[in-house]
């Protein structure tokens, strides 16, 4: 049988920078091909070329059957409904091009079920959690691929699991396996190498825009894949974390808002505290409510001897208290995509870059931006390029670096390593741990149980908006965490 | 509150009608209804025009120029060169559509924001209009055309009004019931995402700008036909009223989206107040105070009722 | 200090009007006499003093037009440029202010910078340019206003005024209404107070009707240029609906009437109302022949005659001669009785007067 | 290419100057320079005004009305009520600032898009201006004020130009060199990011709208002072040219951002062409063709040079 997708000599140059270099690749029928590579190695660019979003440099040859895509940034419009987002490009029309809403509604139900998403099709996407949004994007991919008929079909997923909890991942894998059983193929991009090994038949590795290897997944260990990706061997992913000492100086009491009903905890300087739970449990609201990004309905936050009511807390006041928030929604809340890396980096701490408290010193900014880019291994290291020209993972590093500049005393993070490659993940962890060692409190809300288990001294498991369990010490393993999260 | 929001403008409208009917005997009569319905067709069509491009987040500031140009073009072809009305109208509309393509090429293909492009091309077109008419009022439009535009057609109201109504119907259907309409909203909300989702963003945006220019041209033709002469200067006065009506329309009927019936209501709402004031003898500056004031009041009211859901304009 | 133009029309009207009539028959008769006279071709009424223009060659005039997008203003600037050049070798620079005060100011500055010998500003209120006029005169430049309303009225510091007799125009419209309504008409004058000549004309109509027709009734409403398109149509119709007897709709200019004519046609009210205005703009005056439009009177001012008169005034001012206060530029009433005159594209043929073309040049002597 | 983009408008400007100097002897002289510099101050100040709110993504369509109102207000206070120039000017500017607060309250606090709000409040204010002036030109501004506005101050150019220059300097400094300027850019690009970074988004947006109205009022005062009288209709003329200049300015000097020197260049660029045409004797429609054409050409050129980097407007 012929291949579903054949790429020959695909290159891509942005301005004067070549980000893809003569990539030649094929996907066979019924095959799942993993595509891995460091942040900025060109994975998304390759996929956007497939989808027609970017044009490849002249000389490339692309042969493909029917394709559907799940893009890295999800490509959803928050103000529109699940149904509209799912069907926007493929509405079925009845008499006089009228949209057949009832048919459509029934039609999408199947795909929402497939990904295990139990929401009404008329819900606004913006009202869903990031995880649920990811499932919507996957459902759209499934619906699209379903529509491409019985010929050669290829579903391309760019980091679909970045926001998914383990059960969502498993469900997705089940769906993908079913698809391939029916003869469709898939391209799967992920920074979670265990997932890649588990799901894929073959793995293509990009390094600096070049395809360095295409290997059988079964033949390689995670460590092998990692070395192929980075071109060097790597040490441990997780840093050693010192056990914190001293008196608790962050006290949160009765914090509520959104899905979160009531949460109380205390933290000592240097502690890394995790929050875990299922979507809707409120674990992912903690960073926002605590820093005033979302309006809390109640509770108090006490830092040292300063106590504030959470309901009146605003980002500005939170920052003054020494708090920092790294939100999950990079595009909307993280950084200004059109502005430069330097400008994004210095935004919250601009006064520190001024002369006479009124003139911004661009020289000082540039120097620090360069240093931060280096310290956080942002590539390409060009502080004057717009943030949106960086790959997703590198953007994430920039945004973490931006908050670190202010040397926060409380660092609240939501999915800080989403879309970040293993190497970068390691660096981010090292920075978090260093911040903790320097006396900051780090609060981490994430679906990555592995990370929680390794990094945190203690994890709060939430259900129904309340903390149902605190896991710490020897009990704190990924397995136990998952158990606690999924126990009902 | 949602219902309040949907109908806030209608309620204010009803209040205004009530007030003027109470204060002026002449106001509350069918002749007033006829008057209001039959004199606003040019604005109605031009408002639908700007609405189409606003619906995909494009600002077409050349609308006034196109209205002026369309009217003069048909007057020159029909009146000066003696073309038959049919071909003269068709060619004029087509030329306006071509102008829309210029706007589209510059703003969609080259990526220059449409608000800047149309500010420039609009001025250019006004200059051209003055040039081709030699800055003179153009006359000689066929009696047939003029009669068609002004003779009562149904319930004593001339045909163009029904054309406007038909265009509203089409715009309502397309925007609210077809995939294209949904896609336009999608594009307005997030152009990049729409592209990634596989929509033909370029085509749809360009199409909207062409539609705006086409409708603008049509409005100009109705204006020239109604007056049986075309004034090359007339267009510029349509810029602000059409945008005002389109924006006000976006706060009612389907609040938060540019929608046809909202625009329809807005056009007639705004004119009702002016008409009422004229009945009471307050022509002149009170009209403007009222116009501005009621625009602000209606938008604020439906906004408060609907808790900040407005189409994101800029 | 204070608002200008307040008293001006009244005094101007007082100068030119006769005493109020005692009964309506007498009023109608007087009005009829005037109307008959002005339905005929306008007669040459001076001036007679020659003016030496031999030394004027090479002088420079800056001409600031309020907006050359307006047909007649464009015509005037073109024609005047030609006349000055042809007869006096005087060079004229045209500035189109495009409705902007700033651009008009720039015109004054430009004239001063270019050391012009005279400035003519067209249809711009002198009160608004007091400072500019003073400055220009300080620089030794003569300043002439054009079409500000009342002939010979130079209270803005300018050296001379050249314009139609708008007061006369206003009176003629009033006379015509008195006659047409047989002394019983109710009318609405639609002013446009952003045009300098509007107040004198509007007041003159009101004054004349009051003088000649005790039973008549005229009111004034103001609709300014930016609202012509949107407000005039509804104003015409609301007037028809709310006060059906007020059937004389009298906007100042036929360009202002144009959007209203469409509304009248649409309302099918062409037979019920009578629209009268000034300018006889080609393209609009033709609608006299279309009963559906409601246009029944359009007084024409002879635009080429105006241009000759303006040239004459400029020559006089430049050569230091005393300016003429009222040129009595030809006016002619076009109404349904003589609408057949509106024929062909040469608007000047409609007036049946062309002696200005020889009389003026005869005054311009070379040595 | 970046340099080409930065200076594209300057190059086109130089070409235009070259062309007119070649065609017209009178054009290439210091008096022309003086003329151009001394007569565009009102537009310059008003352009800086709209630029300030455009810089935070707010559209203030009431700019023209404020210019008209500011001028009439000072003329009424000084000319009619006989106030001393100082208090008259200060009070007028303050009243304009209060009007800006109304815009800010409706659009920033209530969250109605500023483009709709200012369309309404602008019309309202125009009505009020006509009302307080009785729709007539107001005269009688103190000789002192007039002389200050019109007497040569330095190099034969009157003081208001230097005021404009000073305001450019301030705007340049604030927008490009202070934390506030940087914060405005972030608010324009992504309001949520700005909020989460602890910026006082509401205050800054409101402040920008107040600044726009204040500068608009100032522009009106300069206009009235220059003429020693105020025309209530004068303002409406300023809407399109100021936006044209602000947009064009955003394509040069600091392409992609609304910037003071860009606006400065744009104002004088656009007026140079018109002045040149007038020197050559082409008043009227060629000016508009040229104005629109050169606006489109300049924007397109710097756009092509800079690979689609424009401030996101709408
Ligand atoms: N529109 C663009 N203009 C310029 N450079 C770009 C553009 N898009 C991507 N790049 C650059 O291309 C390179 C590849 O980016 P890409 O997004 O394909 O990486 P990726 O492999 O998907 O990374 P990640 O794992 O972080 O998602 C990066 O260096 C990025 O900065
Ligand atoms: N965006 C949407 N998503 C899901 N369902 C929708 C959407 N818009 C409309 N529908 C549903 O489709 C059906 C018909 O839609 P709609 O209300 O637009 O039609 P209609 O009542 O015929 O039109 P109108 O009210 O405009 O006259 C309704 O059941 C409505 O709930
Ligand atoms: Mg990627
Ligand atoms: Mg419905």
PDB file of N, CA and C in Angstrom, chain D residues 207-240:
ATOM      1  N   UNK D 207      -7.202  57.769  31.377  1.00  0.00           N
ATOM      2  CA  UNK D 207      -6.303  58.908  31.249  1.00  0.00           C
ATOM      3  C   UNK D 207      -6.049  59.258  29.796  1.00  0.00           C
ATOM      4  N   UNK D 208      -5.905  58.232  28.965  1.00  0.00           N
ATOM      5  CA  UNK D 208      -5.643  58.490  27.547  1.00  0.00           C
ATOM      6  C   UNK D 208      -6.824  59.232  26.920  1.00  0.00           C
ATOM      7  N   UNK D 209      -8.043  58.786  27.265  1.00  0.00           N
ATOM      8  CA  UNK D 209      -9.208  59.463  26.683  1.00  0.00           C
ATOM      9  C   UNK D 209      -9.325  60.900  27.177  1.00  0.00           C
ATOM     10  N   UNK D 210      -8.990  61.109  28.438  1.00  0.00           N
ATOM     11  CA  UNK D 210      -9.022  62.476  28.964  1.00  0.00           C
ATOM     12  C   UNK D 210      -7.954  63.321  28.267  1.00  0.00           C
ATOM     13  N   UNK D 211      -6.782  62.725  28.074  1.00  0.00           N
ATOM     14  CA  UNK D 211      -5.718  63.467  27.393  1.00  0.00           C
ATOM     15  C   UNK D 211      -6.149  63.837  25.977  1.00  0.00           C
ATOM     16  N   UNK D 212      -6.811  62.927  25.297  1.00  0.00           N
ATOM     17  CA  UNK D 212      -7.264  63.217  23.932  1.00  0.00           C
ATOM     18  C   UNK D 212      -8.199  64.420  23.920  1.00  0.00           C
ATOM     19  N   UNK D 213      -9.169  64.390  24.825  1.00  0.00           N
ATOM     20  CA  UNK D 213     -10.131  65.499  24.853  1.00  0.00           C
ATOM     21  C   UNK D 213      -9.433  66.802  25.224  1.00  0.00           C
ATOM     22  N   UNK D 214      -8.485  66.716  26.154  1.00  0.00           N
ATOM     23  CA  UNK D 214      -7.774  67.920  26.573  1.00  0.00           C
ATOM     24  C   UNK D 214      -6.991  68.515  25.409  1.00  0.00           C
ATOM     25  N   UNK D 215      -6.272  67.644  24.705  1.00  0.00           N
ATOM     26  CA  UNK D 215      -5.503  68.135  23.564  1.00  0.00           C
ATOM     27  C   UNK D 215      -6.439  68.665  22.480  1.00  0.00           C
ATOM     28  N   UNK D 216      -7.560  67.992  22.301  1.00  0.00           N
ATOM     29  CA  UNK D 216      -8.546  68.478  21.330  1.00  0.00           C
ATOM     30  C   UNK D 216      -9.004  69.884  21.679  1.00  0.00           C
ATOM     31  N   UNK D 217      -9.290  70.092  22.962  1.00  0.00           N
ATOM     32  CA  UNK D 217      -9.707  71.413  23.395  1.00  0.00           C
ATOM     33  C   UNK D 217      -8.631  72.452  23.148  1.00  0.00           C
ATOM     34  N   UNK D 218      -7.406  72.059  23.438  1.00  0.00           N
ATOM     35  CA  UNK D 218      -6.273  72.959  23.225  1.00  0.00           C
ATOM     36  C   UNK D 218      -6.159  73.330  21.749  1.00  0.00           C
ATOM     37  N   UNK D 219      -6.322  72.324  20.905  1.00  0.00           N
ATOM     38  CA  UNK D 219      -6.273  72.578  19.468  1.00  0.00           C
ATOM     39  C   UNK D 219      -7.350  73.582  19.079  1.00  0.00           C
ATOM     40  N   UNK D 220      -8.538  73.405  19.653  1.00  0.00           N
ATOM     41  CA  UNK D 220      -9.629  74.328  19.356  1.00  0.00           C
ATOM     42  C   UNK D 220      -9.309  75.749  19.793  1.00  0.00           C
ATOM     43  N   UNK D 221      -8.654  75.850  20.935  1.00  0.00           N
ATOM     44  CA  UNK D 221      -8.302  77.182  21.438  1.00  0.00           C
ATOM     45  C   UNK D 221      -7.278  77.853  20.525  1.00  0.00           C
ATOM     46  N   UNK D 222      -6.321  77.056  20.076  1.00  0.00           N
ATOM     47  CA  UNK D 222      -5.340  77.618  19.136  1.00  0.00           C
ATOM     48  C   UNK D 222      -6.055  78.100  17.876  1.00  0.00           C
ATOM     49  N   UNK D 223      -7.006  77.288  17.412  1.00  0.00           N
ATOM     50  CA  UNK D 223      -7.748  77.653  16.205  1.00  0.00           C
ATOM     51  C   UNK D 223      -8.497  78.962  16.412  1.00  0.00           C
ATOM     52  N   UNK D 224      -9.212  79.042  17.535  1.00  0.00           N
ATOM     53  CA  UNK D 224      -9.997  80.247  17.798  1.00  0.00           C
ATOM     54  C   UNK D 224      -9.084  81.454  17.980  1.00  0.00           C
ATOM     55  N   UNK D 225      -7.977  81.234  18.704  1.00  0.00           N
ATOM     56  CA  UNK D 225      -7.057  82.329  18.940  1.00  0.00           C
ATOM     57  C   UNK D 225      -6.448  82.827  17.641  1.00  0.00           C
ATOM     58  N   UNK D 226      -6.102  81.901  16.773  1.00  0.00           N
ATOM     59  CA  UNK D 226      -5.500  82.280  15.501  1.00  0.00           C
ATOM     60  C   UNK D 226      -6.462  83.127  14.683  1.00  0.00           C
ATOM     61  N   UNK D 227      -7.737  82.816  14.787  1.00  0.00           N
ATOM     62  CA  UNK D 227      -8.722  83.524  13.984  1.00  0.00           C
ATOM     63  C   UNK D 227      -9.387  84.662  14.720  1.00  0.00           C
ATOM     64  N   UNK D 228      -9.110  84.782  16.000  1.00  0.00           N
ATOM     65  CA  UNK D 228      -9.764  85.769  16.852  1.00  0.00           C
ATOM     66  C   UNK D 228     -11.275  85.576  16.854  1.00  0.00           C
ATOM     67  N   UNK D 229     -11.708  84.387  16.441  1.00  0.00           N
ATOM     68  CA  UNK D 229     -13.142  84.083  16.418  1.00  0.00           C
ATOM     69  C   UNK D 229     -13.278  82.572  16.300  1.00  0.00           C
ATOM     70  N   UNK D 230     -14.446  82.062  16.663  1.00  0.00           N
ATOM     71  CA  UNK D 230     -14.626  80.617  16.595  1.00  0.00           C
ATOM     72  C   UNK D 230     -15.872  80.286  15.792  1.00  0.00           C
ATOM     73  N   UNK D 231     -15.723  79.292  14.941  1.00  0.00           N
ATOM     74  CA  UNK D 231     -16.826  78.847  14.108  1.00  0.00           C
ATOM     75  C   UNK D 231     -17.337  77.528  14.674  1.00  0.00           C
ATOM     76  N   UNK D 232     -18.610  77.461  15.074  1.00  0.00           N
ATOM     77  CA  UNK D 232     -19.087  76.231  15.720  1.00  0.00           C
ATOM     78  C   UNK D 232     -19.018  74.997  14.809  1.00  0.00           C
ATOM     79  N   UNK D 233     -18.958  75.209  13.514  1.00  0.00           N
ATOM     80  CA  UNK D 233     -18.904  74.046  12.614  1.00  0.00           C
ATOM     81  C   UNK D 233     -17.474  73.642  12.280  1.00  0.00           C
ATOM     82  N   UNK D 234     -16.511  74.405  12.769  1.00  0.00           N
ATOM     83  CA  UNK D 234     -15.140  74.186  12.304  1.00  0.00           C
ATOM     84  C   UNK D 234     -14.610  72.810  12.668  1.00  0.00           C
ATOM     85  N   UNK D 235     -15.091  72.265  13.798  1.00  0.00           N
ATOM     86  CA  UNK D 235     -14.503  71.038  14.308  1.00  0.00           C
ATOM     87  C   UNK D 235     -14.653  69.839  13.403  1.00  0.00           C
ATOM     88  N   UNK D 236     -15.817  69.712  12.795  1.00  0.00           N
ATOM     89  CA  UNK D 236     -16.110  68.478  12.071  1.00  0.00           C
ATOM     90  C   UNK D 236     -15.060  68.165  11.012  1.00  0.00           C
ATOM     91  N   UNK D 237     -14.406  69.196  10.534  1.00  0.00           N
ATOM     92  CA  UNK D 237     -13.407  68.989   9.498  1.00  0.00           C
ATOM     93  C   UNK D 237     -12.201  68.178  10.005  1.00  0.00           C
ATOM     94  N   UNK D 238     -11.984  68.172  11.306  1.00  0.00           N
ATOM     95  CA  UNK D 238     -10.734  67.612  11.814  1.00  0.00           C
ATOM     96  C   UNK D 238     -10.725  66.116  12.027  1.00  0.00           C
ATOM     97  N   UNK D 239     -11.878  65.469  11.959  1.00  0.00           N
ATOM     98  CA  UNK D 239     -11.918  64.045  12.283  1.00  0.00           C
ATOM     99  C   UNK D 239     -11.020  63.215  11.364  1.00  0.00           C
ATOM    100  N   UNK D 240     -11.290  63.255  10.075  1.00  0.00           N
ATOM    101  CA  UNK D 240     -10.534  62.373   9.176  1.00  0.00           C
ATOM    102  C   UNK D 240      -9.054  62.731   9.059  1.00  0.00           C
TER     103      UNK D 240
END
